[in-house]
Structure formats: structure tokens, C-alpha cells
Short mmCIF file of C-alpha atoms and ligand atoms in Angstrom, two decimals:
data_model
loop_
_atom_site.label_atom_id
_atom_site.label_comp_id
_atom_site.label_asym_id
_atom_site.label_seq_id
_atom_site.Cartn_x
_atom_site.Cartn_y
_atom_site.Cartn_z
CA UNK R 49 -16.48 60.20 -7.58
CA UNK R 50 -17.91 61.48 -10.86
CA UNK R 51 -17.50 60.49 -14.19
CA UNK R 52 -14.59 57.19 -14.90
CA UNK R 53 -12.24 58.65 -17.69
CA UNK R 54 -10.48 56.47 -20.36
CA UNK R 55 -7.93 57.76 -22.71
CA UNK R 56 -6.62 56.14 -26.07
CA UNK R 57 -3.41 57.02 -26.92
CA UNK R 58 -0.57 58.13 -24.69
CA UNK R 59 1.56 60.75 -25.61
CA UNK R 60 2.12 64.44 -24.92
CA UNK R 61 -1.71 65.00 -24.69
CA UNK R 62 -2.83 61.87 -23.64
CA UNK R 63 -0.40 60.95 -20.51
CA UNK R 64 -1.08 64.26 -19.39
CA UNK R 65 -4.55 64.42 -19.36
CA UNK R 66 -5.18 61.08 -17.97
CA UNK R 67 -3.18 61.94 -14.95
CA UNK R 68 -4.76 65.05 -14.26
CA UNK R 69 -7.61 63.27 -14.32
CA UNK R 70 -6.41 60.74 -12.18
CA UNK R 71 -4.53 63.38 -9.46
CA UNK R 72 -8.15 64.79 -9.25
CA UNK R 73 -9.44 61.72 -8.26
CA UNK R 74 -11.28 60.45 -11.13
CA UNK R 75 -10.63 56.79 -12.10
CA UNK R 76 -8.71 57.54 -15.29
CA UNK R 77 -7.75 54.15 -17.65
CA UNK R 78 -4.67 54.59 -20.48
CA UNK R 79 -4.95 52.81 -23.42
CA UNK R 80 -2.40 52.85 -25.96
CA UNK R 81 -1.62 49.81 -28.40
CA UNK R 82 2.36 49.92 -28.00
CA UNK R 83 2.94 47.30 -25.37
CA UNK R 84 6.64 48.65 -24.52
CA UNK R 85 5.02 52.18 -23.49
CA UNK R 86 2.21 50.66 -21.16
CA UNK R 87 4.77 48.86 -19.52
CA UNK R 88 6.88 51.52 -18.92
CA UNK R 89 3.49 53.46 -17.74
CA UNK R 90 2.62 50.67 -15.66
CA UNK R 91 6.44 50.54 -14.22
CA UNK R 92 5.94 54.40 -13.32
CA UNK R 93 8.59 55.41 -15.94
CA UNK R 94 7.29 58.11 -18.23
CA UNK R 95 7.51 57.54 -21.24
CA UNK R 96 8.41 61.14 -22.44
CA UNK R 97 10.43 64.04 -20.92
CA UNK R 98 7.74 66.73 -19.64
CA UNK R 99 8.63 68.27 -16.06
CA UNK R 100 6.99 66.93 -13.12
CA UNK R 101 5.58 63.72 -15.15
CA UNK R 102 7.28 61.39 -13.80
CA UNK R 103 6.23 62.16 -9.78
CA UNK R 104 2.90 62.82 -11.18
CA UNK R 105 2.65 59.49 -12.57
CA UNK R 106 4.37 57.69 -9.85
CA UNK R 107 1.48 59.13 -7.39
CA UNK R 108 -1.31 58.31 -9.19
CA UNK R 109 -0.40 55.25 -9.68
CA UNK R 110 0.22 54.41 -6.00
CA UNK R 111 -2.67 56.21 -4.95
CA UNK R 112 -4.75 53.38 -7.31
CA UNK R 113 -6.38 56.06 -9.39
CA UNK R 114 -4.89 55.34 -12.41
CA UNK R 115 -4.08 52.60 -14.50
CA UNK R 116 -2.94 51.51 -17.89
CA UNK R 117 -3.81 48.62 -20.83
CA UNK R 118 -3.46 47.71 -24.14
CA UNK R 119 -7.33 46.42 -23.97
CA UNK R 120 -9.45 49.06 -25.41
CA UNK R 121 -12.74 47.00 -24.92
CA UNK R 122 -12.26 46.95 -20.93
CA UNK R 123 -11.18 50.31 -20.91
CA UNK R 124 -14.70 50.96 -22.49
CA UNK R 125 -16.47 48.85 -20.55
CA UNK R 126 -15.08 50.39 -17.22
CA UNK R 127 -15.63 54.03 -18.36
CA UNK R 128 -18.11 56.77 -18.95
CA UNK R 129 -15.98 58.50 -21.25
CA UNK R 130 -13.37 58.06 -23.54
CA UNK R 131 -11.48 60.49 -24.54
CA UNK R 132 -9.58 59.86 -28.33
CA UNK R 133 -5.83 61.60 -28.21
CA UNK R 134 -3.94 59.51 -30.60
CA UNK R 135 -0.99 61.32 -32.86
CA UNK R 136 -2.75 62.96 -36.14
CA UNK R 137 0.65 63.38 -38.10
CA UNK R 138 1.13 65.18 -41.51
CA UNK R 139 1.42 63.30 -44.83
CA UNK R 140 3.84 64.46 -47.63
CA UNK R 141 1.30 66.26 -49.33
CA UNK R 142 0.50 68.45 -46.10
CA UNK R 143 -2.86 66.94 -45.14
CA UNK R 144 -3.10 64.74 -42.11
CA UNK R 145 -3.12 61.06 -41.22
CA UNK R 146 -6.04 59.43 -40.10
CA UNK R 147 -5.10 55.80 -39.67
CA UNK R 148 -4.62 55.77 -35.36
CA UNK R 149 -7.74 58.17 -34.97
CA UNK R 150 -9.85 55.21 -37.44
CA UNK R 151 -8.41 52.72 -35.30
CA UNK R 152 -9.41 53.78 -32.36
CA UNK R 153 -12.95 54.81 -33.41
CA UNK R 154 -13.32 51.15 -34.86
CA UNK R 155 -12.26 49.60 -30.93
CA UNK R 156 -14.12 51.68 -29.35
CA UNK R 157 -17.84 51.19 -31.58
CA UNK R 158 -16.43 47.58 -31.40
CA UNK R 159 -16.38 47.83 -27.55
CA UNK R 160 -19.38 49.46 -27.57
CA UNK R 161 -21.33 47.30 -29.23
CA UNK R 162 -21.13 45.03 -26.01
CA UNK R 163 -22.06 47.89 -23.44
CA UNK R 164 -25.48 48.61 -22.64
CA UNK R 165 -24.67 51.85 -20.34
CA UNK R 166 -24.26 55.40 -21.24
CA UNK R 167 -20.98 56.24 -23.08
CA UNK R 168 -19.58 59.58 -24.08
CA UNK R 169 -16.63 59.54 -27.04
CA UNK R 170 -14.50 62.64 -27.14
CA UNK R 171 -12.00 63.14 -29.92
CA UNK R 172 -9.24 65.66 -28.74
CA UNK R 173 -7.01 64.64 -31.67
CA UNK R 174 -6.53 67.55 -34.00
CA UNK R 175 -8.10 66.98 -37.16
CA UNK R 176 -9.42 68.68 -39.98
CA UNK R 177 -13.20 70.45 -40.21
CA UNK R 178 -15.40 67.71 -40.78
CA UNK R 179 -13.87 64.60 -40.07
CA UNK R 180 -15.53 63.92 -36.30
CA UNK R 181 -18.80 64.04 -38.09
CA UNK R 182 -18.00 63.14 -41.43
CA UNK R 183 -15.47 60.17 -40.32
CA UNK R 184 -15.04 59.65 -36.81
CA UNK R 185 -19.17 59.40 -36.37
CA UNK R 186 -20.03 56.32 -39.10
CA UNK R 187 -17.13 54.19 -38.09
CA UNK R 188 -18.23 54.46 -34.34
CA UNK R 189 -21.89 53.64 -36.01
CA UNK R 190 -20.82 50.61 -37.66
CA UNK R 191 -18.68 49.16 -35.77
CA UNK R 192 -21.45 49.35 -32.40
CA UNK R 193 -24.02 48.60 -34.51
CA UNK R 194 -25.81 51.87 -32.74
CA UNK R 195 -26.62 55.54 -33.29
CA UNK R 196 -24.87 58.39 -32.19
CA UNK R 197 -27.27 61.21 -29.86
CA UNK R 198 -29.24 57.73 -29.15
CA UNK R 199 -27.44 55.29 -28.19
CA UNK R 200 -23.93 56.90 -27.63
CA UNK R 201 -22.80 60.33 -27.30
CA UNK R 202 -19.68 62.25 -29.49
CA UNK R 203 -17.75 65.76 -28.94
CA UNK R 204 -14.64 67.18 -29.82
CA UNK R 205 -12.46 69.25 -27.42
CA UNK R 206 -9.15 70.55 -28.61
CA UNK R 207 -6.46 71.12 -26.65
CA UNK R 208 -4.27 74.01 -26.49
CA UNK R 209 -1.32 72.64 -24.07
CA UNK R 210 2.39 73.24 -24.89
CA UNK R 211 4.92 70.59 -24.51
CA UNK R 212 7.25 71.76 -21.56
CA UNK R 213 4.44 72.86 -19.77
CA UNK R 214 2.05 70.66 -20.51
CA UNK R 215 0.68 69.81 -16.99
CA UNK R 216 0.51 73.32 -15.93
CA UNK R 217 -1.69 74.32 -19.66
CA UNK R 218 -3.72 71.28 -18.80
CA UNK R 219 -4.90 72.67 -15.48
CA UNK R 220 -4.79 76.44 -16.13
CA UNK R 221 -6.41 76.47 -19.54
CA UNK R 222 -7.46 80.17 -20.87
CA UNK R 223 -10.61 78.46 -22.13
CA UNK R 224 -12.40 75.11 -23.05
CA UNK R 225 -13.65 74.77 -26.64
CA UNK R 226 -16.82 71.96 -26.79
CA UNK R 227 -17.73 71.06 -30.08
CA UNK R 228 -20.81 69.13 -29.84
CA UNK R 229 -22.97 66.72 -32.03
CA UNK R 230 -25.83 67.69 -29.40
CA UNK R 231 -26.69 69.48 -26.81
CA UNK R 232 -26.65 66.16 -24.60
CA UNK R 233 -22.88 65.30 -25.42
CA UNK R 234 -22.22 68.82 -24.64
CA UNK R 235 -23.92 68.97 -21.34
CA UNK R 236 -22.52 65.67 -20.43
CA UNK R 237 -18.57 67.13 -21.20
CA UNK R 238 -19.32 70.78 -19.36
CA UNK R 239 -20.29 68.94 -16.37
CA UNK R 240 -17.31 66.90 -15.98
CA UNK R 241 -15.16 69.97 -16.99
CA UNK R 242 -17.05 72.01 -13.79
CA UNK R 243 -16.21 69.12 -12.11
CA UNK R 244 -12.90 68.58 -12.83
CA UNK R 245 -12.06 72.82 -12.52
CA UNK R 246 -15.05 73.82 -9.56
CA UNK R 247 -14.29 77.22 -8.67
CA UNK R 248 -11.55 77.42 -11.39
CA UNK R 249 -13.63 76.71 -14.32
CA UNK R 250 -11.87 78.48 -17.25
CA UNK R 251 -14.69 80.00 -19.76
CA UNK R 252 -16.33 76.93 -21.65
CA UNK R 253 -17.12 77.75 -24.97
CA UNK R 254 -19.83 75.18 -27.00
CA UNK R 255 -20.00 75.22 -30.78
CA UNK R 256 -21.33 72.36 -33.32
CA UNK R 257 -18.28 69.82 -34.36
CA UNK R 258 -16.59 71.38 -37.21
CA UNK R 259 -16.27 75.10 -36.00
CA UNK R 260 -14.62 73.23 -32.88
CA UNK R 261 -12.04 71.42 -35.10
CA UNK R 262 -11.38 74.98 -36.75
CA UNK R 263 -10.82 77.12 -33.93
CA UNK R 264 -7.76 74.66 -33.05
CA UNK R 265 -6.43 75.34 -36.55
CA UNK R 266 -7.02 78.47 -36.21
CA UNK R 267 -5.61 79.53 -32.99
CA UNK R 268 -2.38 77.35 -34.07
CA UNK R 269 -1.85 79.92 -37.64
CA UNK R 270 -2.02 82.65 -35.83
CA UNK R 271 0.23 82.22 -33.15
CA UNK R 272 2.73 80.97 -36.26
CA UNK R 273 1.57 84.44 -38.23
CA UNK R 274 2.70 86.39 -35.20
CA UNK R 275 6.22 84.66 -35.02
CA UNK R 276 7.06 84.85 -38.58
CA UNK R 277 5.97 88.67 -38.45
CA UNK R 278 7.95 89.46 -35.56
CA UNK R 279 11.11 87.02 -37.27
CA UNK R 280 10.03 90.04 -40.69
CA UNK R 281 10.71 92.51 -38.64
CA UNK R 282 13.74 91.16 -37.08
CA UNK R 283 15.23 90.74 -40.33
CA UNK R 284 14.20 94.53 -41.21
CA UNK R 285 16.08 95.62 -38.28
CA UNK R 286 19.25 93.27 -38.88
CA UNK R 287 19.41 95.92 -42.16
CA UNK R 288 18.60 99.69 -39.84
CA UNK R 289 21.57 100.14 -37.93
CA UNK R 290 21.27 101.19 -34.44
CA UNK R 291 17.50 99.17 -34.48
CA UNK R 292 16.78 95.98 -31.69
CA UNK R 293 13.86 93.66 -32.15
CA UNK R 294 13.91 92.83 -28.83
CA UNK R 295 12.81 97.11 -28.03
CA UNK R 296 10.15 96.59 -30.92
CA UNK R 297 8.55 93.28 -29.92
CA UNK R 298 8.40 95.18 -25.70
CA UNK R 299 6.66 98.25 -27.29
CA UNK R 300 4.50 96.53 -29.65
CA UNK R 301 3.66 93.84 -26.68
CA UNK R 302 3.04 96.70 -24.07
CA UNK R 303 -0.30 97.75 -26.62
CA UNK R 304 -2.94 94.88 -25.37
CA UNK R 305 -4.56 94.51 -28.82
CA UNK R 306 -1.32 92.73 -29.57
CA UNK R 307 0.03 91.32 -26.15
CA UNK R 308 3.53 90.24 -25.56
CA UNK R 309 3.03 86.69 -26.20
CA UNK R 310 4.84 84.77 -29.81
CA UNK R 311 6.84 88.03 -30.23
CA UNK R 312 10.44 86.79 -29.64
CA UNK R 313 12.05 86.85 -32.62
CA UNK R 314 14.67 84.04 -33.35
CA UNK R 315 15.44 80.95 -35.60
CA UNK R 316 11.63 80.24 -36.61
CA UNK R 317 9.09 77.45 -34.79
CA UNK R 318 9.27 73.57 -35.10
CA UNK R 319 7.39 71.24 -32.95
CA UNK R 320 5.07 68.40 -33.47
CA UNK R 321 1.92 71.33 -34.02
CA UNK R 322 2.95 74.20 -35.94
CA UNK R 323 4.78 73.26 -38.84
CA UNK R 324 1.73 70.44 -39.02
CA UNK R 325 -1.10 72.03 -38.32
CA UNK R 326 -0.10 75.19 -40.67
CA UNK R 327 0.33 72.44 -43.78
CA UNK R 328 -2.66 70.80 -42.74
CA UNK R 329 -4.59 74.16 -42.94
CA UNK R 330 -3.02 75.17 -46.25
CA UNK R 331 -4.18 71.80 -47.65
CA UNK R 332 -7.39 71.72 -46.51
CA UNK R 333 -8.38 75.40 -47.93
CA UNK R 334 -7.01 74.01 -50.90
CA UNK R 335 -9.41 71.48 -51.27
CA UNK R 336 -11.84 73.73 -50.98
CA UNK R 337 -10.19 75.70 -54.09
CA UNK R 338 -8.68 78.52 -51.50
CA UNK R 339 -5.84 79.36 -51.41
CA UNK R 340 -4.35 80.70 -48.10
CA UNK R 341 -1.83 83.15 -48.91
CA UNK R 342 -1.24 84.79 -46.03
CA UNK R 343 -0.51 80.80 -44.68
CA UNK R 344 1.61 79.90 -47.06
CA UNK R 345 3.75 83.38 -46.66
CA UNK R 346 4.01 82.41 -42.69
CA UNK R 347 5.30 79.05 -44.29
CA UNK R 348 7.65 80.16 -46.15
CA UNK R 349 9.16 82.68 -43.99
CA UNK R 350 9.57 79.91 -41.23
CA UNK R 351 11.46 77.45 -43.93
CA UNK R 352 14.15 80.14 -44.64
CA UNK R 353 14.63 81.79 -41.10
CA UNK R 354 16.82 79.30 -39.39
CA UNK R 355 19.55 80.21 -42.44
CA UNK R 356 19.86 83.17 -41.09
CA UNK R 357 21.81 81.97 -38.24
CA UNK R 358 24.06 80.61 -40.85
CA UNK R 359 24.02 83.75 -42.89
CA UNK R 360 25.62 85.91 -40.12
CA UNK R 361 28.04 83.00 -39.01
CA UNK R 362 29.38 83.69 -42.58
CA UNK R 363 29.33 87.07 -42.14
CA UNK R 364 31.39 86.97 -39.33
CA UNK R 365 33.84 84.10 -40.35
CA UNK R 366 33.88 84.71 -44.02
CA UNK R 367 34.61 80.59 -44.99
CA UNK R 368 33.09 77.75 -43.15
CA UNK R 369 35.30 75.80 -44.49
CA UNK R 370 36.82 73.31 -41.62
CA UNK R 371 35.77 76.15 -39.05
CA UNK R 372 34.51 74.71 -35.36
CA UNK R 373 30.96 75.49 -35.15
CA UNK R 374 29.48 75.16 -31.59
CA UNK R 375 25.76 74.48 -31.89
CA UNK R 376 24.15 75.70 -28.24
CA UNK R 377 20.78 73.67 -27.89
CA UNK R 378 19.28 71.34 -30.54
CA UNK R 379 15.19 70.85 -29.28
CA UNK R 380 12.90 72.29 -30.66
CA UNK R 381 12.40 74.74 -27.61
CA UNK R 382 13.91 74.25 -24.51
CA UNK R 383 12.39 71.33 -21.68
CA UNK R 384 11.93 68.99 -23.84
CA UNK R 385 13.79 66.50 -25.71
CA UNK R 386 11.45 67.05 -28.84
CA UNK R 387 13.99 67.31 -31.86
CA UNK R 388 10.69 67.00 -34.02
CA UNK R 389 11.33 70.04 -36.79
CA UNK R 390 13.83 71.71 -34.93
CA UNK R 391 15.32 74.38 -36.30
CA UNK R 392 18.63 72.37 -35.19
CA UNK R 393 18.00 70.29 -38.20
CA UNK R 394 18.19 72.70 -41.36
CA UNK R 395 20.82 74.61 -39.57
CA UNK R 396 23.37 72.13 -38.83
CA UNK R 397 22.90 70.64 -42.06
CA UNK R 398 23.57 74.32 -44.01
CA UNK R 399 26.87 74.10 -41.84
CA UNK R 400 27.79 70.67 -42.80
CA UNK R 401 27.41 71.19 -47.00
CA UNK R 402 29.85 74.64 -46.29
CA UNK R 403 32.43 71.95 -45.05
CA UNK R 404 31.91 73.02 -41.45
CA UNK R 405 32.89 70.91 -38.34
CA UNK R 406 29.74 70.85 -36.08
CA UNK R 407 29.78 70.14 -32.29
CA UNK R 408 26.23 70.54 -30.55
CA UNK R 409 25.26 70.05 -26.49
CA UNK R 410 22.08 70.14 -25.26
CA UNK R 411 20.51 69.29 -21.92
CA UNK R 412 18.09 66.72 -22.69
CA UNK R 413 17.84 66.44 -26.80
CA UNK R 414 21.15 64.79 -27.30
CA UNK R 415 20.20 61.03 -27.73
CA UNK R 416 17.51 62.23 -29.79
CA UNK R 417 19.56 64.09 -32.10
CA UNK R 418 22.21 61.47 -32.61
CA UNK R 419 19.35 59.23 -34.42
CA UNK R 420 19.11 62.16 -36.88
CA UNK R 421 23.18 63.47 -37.48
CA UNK R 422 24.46 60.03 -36.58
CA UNK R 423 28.63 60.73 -37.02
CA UNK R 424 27.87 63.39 -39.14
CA UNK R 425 28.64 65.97 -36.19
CA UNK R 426 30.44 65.53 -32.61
CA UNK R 427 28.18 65.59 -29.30
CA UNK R 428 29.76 67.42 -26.52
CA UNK R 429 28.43 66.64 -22.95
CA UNK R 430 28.50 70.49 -21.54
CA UNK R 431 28.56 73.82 -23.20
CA UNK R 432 32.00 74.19 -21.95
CA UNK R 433 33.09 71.13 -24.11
CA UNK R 434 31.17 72.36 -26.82
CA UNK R 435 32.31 75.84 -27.18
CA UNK R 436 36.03 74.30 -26.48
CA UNK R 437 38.28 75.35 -29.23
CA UNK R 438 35.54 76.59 -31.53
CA UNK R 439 35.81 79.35 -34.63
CA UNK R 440 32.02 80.71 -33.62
CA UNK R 441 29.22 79.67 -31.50
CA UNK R 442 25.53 79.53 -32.76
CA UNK R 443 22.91 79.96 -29.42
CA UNK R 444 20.05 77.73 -30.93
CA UNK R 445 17.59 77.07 -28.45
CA UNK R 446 17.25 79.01 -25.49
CA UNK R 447 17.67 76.77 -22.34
CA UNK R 448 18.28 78.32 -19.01
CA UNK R 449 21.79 77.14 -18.17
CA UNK R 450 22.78 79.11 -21.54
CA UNK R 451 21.71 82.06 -20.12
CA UNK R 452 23.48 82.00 -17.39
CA UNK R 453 26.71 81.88 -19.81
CA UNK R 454 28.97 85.05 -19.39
CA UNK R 455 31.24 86.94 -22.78
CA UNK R 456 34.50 85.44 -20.51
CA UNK R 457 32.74 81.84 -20.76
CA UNK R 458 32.80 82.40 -24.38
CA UNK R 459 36.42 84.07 -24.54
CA UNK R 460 38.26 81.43 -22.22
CA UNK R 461 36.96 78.16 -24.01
CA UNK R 462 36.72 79.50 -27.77
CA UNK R 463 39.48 79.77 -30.26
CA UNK R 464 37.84 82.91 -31.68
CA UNK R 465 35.07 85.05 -29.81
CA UNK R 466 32.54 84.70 -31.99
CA UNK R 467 28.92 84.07 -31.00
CA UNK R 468 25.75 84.31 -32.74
CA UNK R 469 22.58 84.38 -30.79
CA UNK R 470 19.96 82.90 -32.24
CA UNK R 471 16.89 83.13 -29.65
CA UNK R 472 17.91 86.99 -28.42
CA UNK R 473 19.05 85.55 -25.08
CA UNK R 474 22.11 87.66 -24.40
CA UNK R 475 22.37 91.55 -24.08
CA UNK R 476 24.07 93.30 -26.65
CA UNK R 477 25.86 95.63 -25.32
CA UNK R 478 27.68 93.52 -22.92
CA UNK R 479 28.38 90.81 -25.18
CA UNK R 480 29.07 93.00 -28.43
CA UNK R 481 32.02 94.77 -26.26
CA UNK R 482 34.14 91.80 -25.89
CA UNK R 483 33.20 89.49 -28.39
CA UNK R 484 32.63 89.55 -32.56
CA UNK R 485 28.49 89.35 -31.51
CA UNK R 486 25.86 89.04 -34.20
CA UNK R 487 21.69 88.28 -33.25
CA UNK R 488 18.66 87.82 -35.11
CA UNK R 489 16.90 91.03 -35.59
CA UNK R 490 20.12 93.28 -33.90
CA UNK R 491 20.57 95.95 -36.46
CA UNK R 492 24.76 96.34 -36.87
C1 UDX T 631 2.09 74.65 -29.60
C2 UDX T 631 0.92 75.53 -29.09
O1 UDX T 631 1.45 76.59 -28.27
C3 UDX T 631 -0.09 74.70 -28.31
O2 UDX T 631 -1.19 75.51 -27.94
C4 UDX T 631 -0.56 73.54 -29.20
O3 UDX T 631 -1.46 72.72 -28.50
C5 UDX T 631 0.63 72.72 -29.67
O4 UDX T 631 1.57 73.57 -30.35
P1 UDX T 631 4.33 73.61 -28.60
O5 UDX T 631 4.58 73.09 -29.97
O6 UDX T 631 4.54 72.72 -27.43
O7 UDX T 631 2.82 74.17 -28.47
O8 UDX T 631 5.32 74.84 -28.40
P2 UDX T 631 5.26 76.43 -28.26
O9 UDX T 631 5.70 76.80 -26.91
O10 UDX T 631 3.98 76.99 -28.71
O11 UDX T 631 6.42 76.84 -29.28
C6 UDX T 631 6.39 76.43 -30.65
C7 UDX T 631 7.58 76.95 -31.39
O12 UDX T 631 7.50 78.35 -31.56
C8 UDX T 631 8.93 76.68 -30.71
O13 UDX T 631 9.85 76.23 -31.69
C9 UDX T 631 9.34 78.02 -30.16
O14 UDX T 631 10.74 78.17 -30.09
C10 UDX T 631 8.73 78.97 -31.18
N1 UDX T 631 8.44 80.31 -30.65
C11 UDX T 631 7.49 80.46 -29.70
C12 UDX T 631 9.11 81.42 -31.16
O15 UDX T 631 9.97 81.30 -32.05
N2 UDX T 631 8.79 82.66 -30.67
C13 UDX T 631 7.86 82.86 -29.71
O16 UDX T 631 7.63 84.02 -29.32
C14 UDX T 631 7.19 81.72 -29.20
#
């Protein structure tokens, strides 16, 4: 059945879209150069923690539609089209790393260079405006020893999918962004996308190659913008007394020109996108001798938001000083094990150069974050052990089985009833009657 898929580099974006390929039925080949990860693959052991992964993998493995290698030039060979979705990651001066995406463009032109049939390269990495054209394009050219729109085909598609729900963002996307280097790559990528979705095709929008690489950028900034203006206004109402965020963000969500969506305010985003993508952004207007304001202000705001969490700990406790601080949830968000810029990080370490003593649980991040604090903090293996004996909890990332945490959870374990909540996960008026309760954006 239709097109044969192969995919070159298998993380988050990768893994997933190769077996959604493959649960549809296409014949869908994973490539990734890291022999320990293909094994695992091949074992049916996912490699990361995403819900529903593991079965997904396990199933299309049996049912023979997928399969994995470290062989790029068979995975070529026995495809239509490959799709690139190696890691893009940020370099200390904010722009972005292109070593994996050369890499792969150089073994796939080098694969090519053998095949006579049609071939279709996709880049889905996120890179800057420019490079699938200006970088991507020649390397695939010399390394085939043929012509792209002649001999081989090129797009970029960016993807929009969120880790924790990756597989459901993958099939339920709001829209499909085709960047095209002609109108025959384009045509070629729609039809596989109509095939993949049939009656569930999501809008399919076709530009030319670098608008495509912008609108990722793009969309990324401004769902950043919208949480560090709702975390602004949070910390305007932490100063009104008698003024919730939480009210605010429900109003303001309720008009549609705004929608509801990257309005809870709380500790700031981290991720493997946001915090990268924004830099990248900022540095590339730079380069073109811009600068991005309005970026660098949703920056900034982000850097000094998680403190907060610290600042009202203080208010509440006066000296950190050998106090028991109980860290609820260190990921990034909750599902997922992601401690990549996780607001965790800058907070724990505030609490540590006060002379704090921190104790953090969380449900899947915990082996993670032991490569980062080492024996700098103590991991507990519940929230009850975590909260045990503490001066003042700090709700960091807002898992379920916090939720479900009640003020007498707090007042039984703790040695003072002091929470902070971080992610606006408990109500106020319950918890501020019987314990000392502080929240992000709660005016007091
Ligand atoms: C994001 C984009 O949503 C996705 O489209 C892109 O492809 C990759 O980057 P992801 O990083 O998985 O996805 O997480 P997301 O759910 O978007 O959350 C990012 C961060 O923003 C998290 O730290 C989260 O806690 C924070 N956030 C999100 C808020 O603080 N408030 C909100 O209202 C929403």
C-alpha cells in the first residue's frame, strides 16, 4: 500500500512518526546511527517515555510493518521517502546545530547516488529560514551527484506535536504546513498526507521552503509570548489583593480571539522547543541586524519566573537556612521524564545557595534528575515521603496524582503547613484555610 516511509533519526518526532506510519500500514524503516537505541527499537523497548509508545511499537513491529537499522543506504534504497527528524539543538550563542541534519543529508545523496527510482527527501527537523535550500539542498546535490526537482525531490514539513501527547498531535494535527522546492515535491507529500489522514485530512497548507521553516518558529514564539504574558499578569495580581490569575486567564480565554490555550500561569516553560527555538529566533533576526524585542522580553521574563516560587517560599519561611524544602514534580511538564530546561533546575538550585535542604519526587523524572543534582538533594520515592517532615512544599510540575493531594495530606506529613503552588493546581480557598498557602499569580 502507498508510498514506503523511511525516517532518520529516532527520537520524540521521529519514533512517533514512523509508527504512525507503520500502524497505518505503510512500510515505515527507522534509521538512527546510535546502535544501543535500534536495538532497543528492534527489542520493542522504547526508547523514551511517551504514553502508549511502547504497545504501539510492540504492534507494529509484530504486525511486520515496521522495522529499524543503522544502514541509511538500504533504508533509501527500500523507500520512496525519507523523512529527516534528527535533534537540531541550540549552541551557546543561541543559534542552532547543524551537524546530525548535514549528516544525514550527506547518507542520504550518498545513498542516492546508487538509486535510479523516484525519491522524495523531507526535512521535518526545525531549522532556521533558509537552510533546506541554502544547506540541506547542495549537500544532497553533491553527495548524489544529481539535481534536486530532476532527479530527486525536497520539502520541509514541520511538526507541531507535544511531548506527552505526541501520538495523539501526530494523528490529530490542526494543520499540515508543506514547504516545497516545487510543485512536484509538494504534490508528491499532499498525496501521501490524504493518504495517510483520508476523510480526516487536517487543512494542508503549501508555501515555498523558507516561509515553511518560519511558520514553525513562529508558531513556537508565540505560544512562549502568551505564557510569559499570562506569568506578567500573574505577577501583577500576586501585588492586587483579592485578584486570581486563574479568573483572568478563564475570562480572557472565554473571548475566541484569544482562546484558552498557553494561559496557565505558573513557574515559566522549559522543554527541548521553547527555550530553543525562542534563542534560535532571537539569533537569527540578529543576523539579519533585527533585533526582536518583544522575543527577547518573553526571554527574559521566562529566565526569572521560576524564582518566584522561591521568592514566596521566603516570604512565608523568612530563612531557608537548613529548612526542608519538598520539591513536588521535577519534568519539565508532567508525562514525561524530560528534565530538559525544567524549571526544576533553577529552582532547586536558588534553594540550595540559601542553605536549604531539598527533597524532590516525581513520577517518572527521578533517574533523570539524579544525573543533574547528583547528592546535592535527597530523592523521595512518593509525595508522602517527600513532604515527610518538611518546613514548606513547592508544587512544581503539575502531575495528576498531585492533584489529587488534599490540605490534611499536607498537614499530617509536614512539619509546618506550608505549601506553595507553583502550576495553580489547588483551590485557594480550601487550601488557604488550613494551611500558610501562597500561588503564582494569587493576589494576598
Ligand atoms: C512544544 C509545542 O507545543 C509543540 O508544538 C512543539 O512541536 C514542541 O514544543 P512541548 O515542549 O512538548 O511542545 O510542550 P508544551 O506542552 O507545549 O509545553 C511547553 C512548556 O510550556 C512546558 O514547560 C509547560 O509547563 C509550559 N506551559 C504550557 C505553561 O507554562 N503554560 C501553559 O499554559 C502551557
Amino acid at each position: 500500500m502507498g508510498y514506503k516511509i523511511s525516517s532518520f533519526g529516532l527520537g520524540y518526532v521521529g519514533l512517533c512518526s514512523a509508527l504512525c506510519f507503520a500502524d497505518k500500514n505503510f512500510t515505515s524503516i527507522g534509521v538512527d546511527i546510535d546502535q544501543e537505541k535500534v536495538q532497543t527499537i528492534i527489542e520493542g523497548r522504547s526508547p523514551i517515555y511517551e504514553p502508549s509508545l511502547h504497545t504501539l511499537l510492540q504492534e507494529c513491529l509484530d504486525r511486520g510493518t515496521f522495522r529499524c537499522s543503522t544502514n541509511p543506504c538500504e533504508a533509501v534504497m527500500e523507500s520512496d521517502i525519507s523523512f529527516i527528524t534528527v535533534g537540531t539543538p541550540g549552541l551557546p550563542n543561541g543559534s542552532i546545530d547543524l551537524t546530525y541534519i548535514r549528516q544525514v543529508a550527506r547518507d542520504i545523496g550518498k545513498a542516492l547516488k546508487e538509486k535510479s527510482s523516484y525519491h522524495l527527501v523531507v526535512v521535518k527537523s526545525t531549522v532556521p529560514p533558509g537552510t533546506t535550500e541554502k544547506k540541506i539542498k547542495p549537500i544532497l546535490e553533491t553527495h548524489s551527484g544529481k539535481r534536486c526537482g530532476t532527479d530527486f525531490d525536497l520539502c520541509i514539513n514541520p511538526e507541531f506535536l507535544r511531548e506527552g501527547s505526541a501520538l495523539h498531535d501526530t494523528l490529530n494535527p490542526d494543520r499540515i504546513v508543506i514547504g516545497e522546492y516545487d510543485k512536484k515535491s509538494g504534490d508528491i507529500l499532499e498525496a501521501l498526507y490524504r493518504d495517510f489522514y483520508k476523510e480526516k485530512t487536517p487543512p494542508i497548507v503549501r508555501t515555498n521552503l523558507p516561509t515553511a521553516e518560519l511558520i514553525k518558529y513562529a508558531s513556537n514564539a508565540f505560544l512562549a509570548a502568551k505564557i510569559s504574558f499570562i506569568n506578567t499578569i500573574a505577577n501583577i495580581c500576586e501585588k492586587t489583593p483579592g485578584v486570581d490569575i486563574t479568573t483572568i486567564a478563564k475570562v480572557m480565554g472565554l473571548d475566541r480571539r484569544i482562546s484558552p490555550h498557553f494561559l496557565n500561569a505558573g513557574l515559566g516553560y522549559g522543554g527541548s522547543c521553547f527555550p530553543k527555538d525562542l534563542k534560535a529566533l532571537i539569533a537569527y533576526s540578529k543576523k539579519l541586524s533585527y533585533t526582536p524585542e518583544l522575543l527577547q522580553a518573553v526571554e527574559n521574563i521566562n529566565e526569572t519566573q521560576p524564582y518566584k516560587a522561591v521568592l514566596l517560599c521566603k516570604n512565608l519561611l523568612s530563612d531557608l537556612k537548613n529548612k526542608k524544602i519538598a520539591i513536588l514534580g521535577l519534568a519539565f511538564k508532567p508525562n514525561t521524564d524530560d528534565m530538559r530546561e525544567a524549571r526544576s533546575i533553577p529552582i532547586i538550585n536558588q534553594l540550595l545557595k540559601e542553605g536549604a535542604n531539598v527533597t524532590a519526587y516525581d513520577p517518572a523524572a527521578l533517574e533523570n534528575a539524579k544525573f543533574i543534582f547528583k547528592n546535592k538533594i535527597e530523592y523521595a520515592s512518593s509525595a508522602a515521603d517527600c513532604i515527610k517532615n518538611a518546613d514548606c512544599g513547592i508544587l512544581v510540575t503539575e502531575w495528576k496524582e498531585f492533584k489529587k493531594l488534599t490540605p490534611e495530606d499536607f498537614i499530617q506529613n509536614m512539619k509546618q503547613s506550608i505549601l506553595i503552588d507553583g502550576r495553580r493546581i489547588y483551590n485557594p480557598e480550601e487550601f488557604g484555610k488550613k494551611l500558610k498557602f501562597a500561588a503564582i499569580g494569587l493576589g494576598s
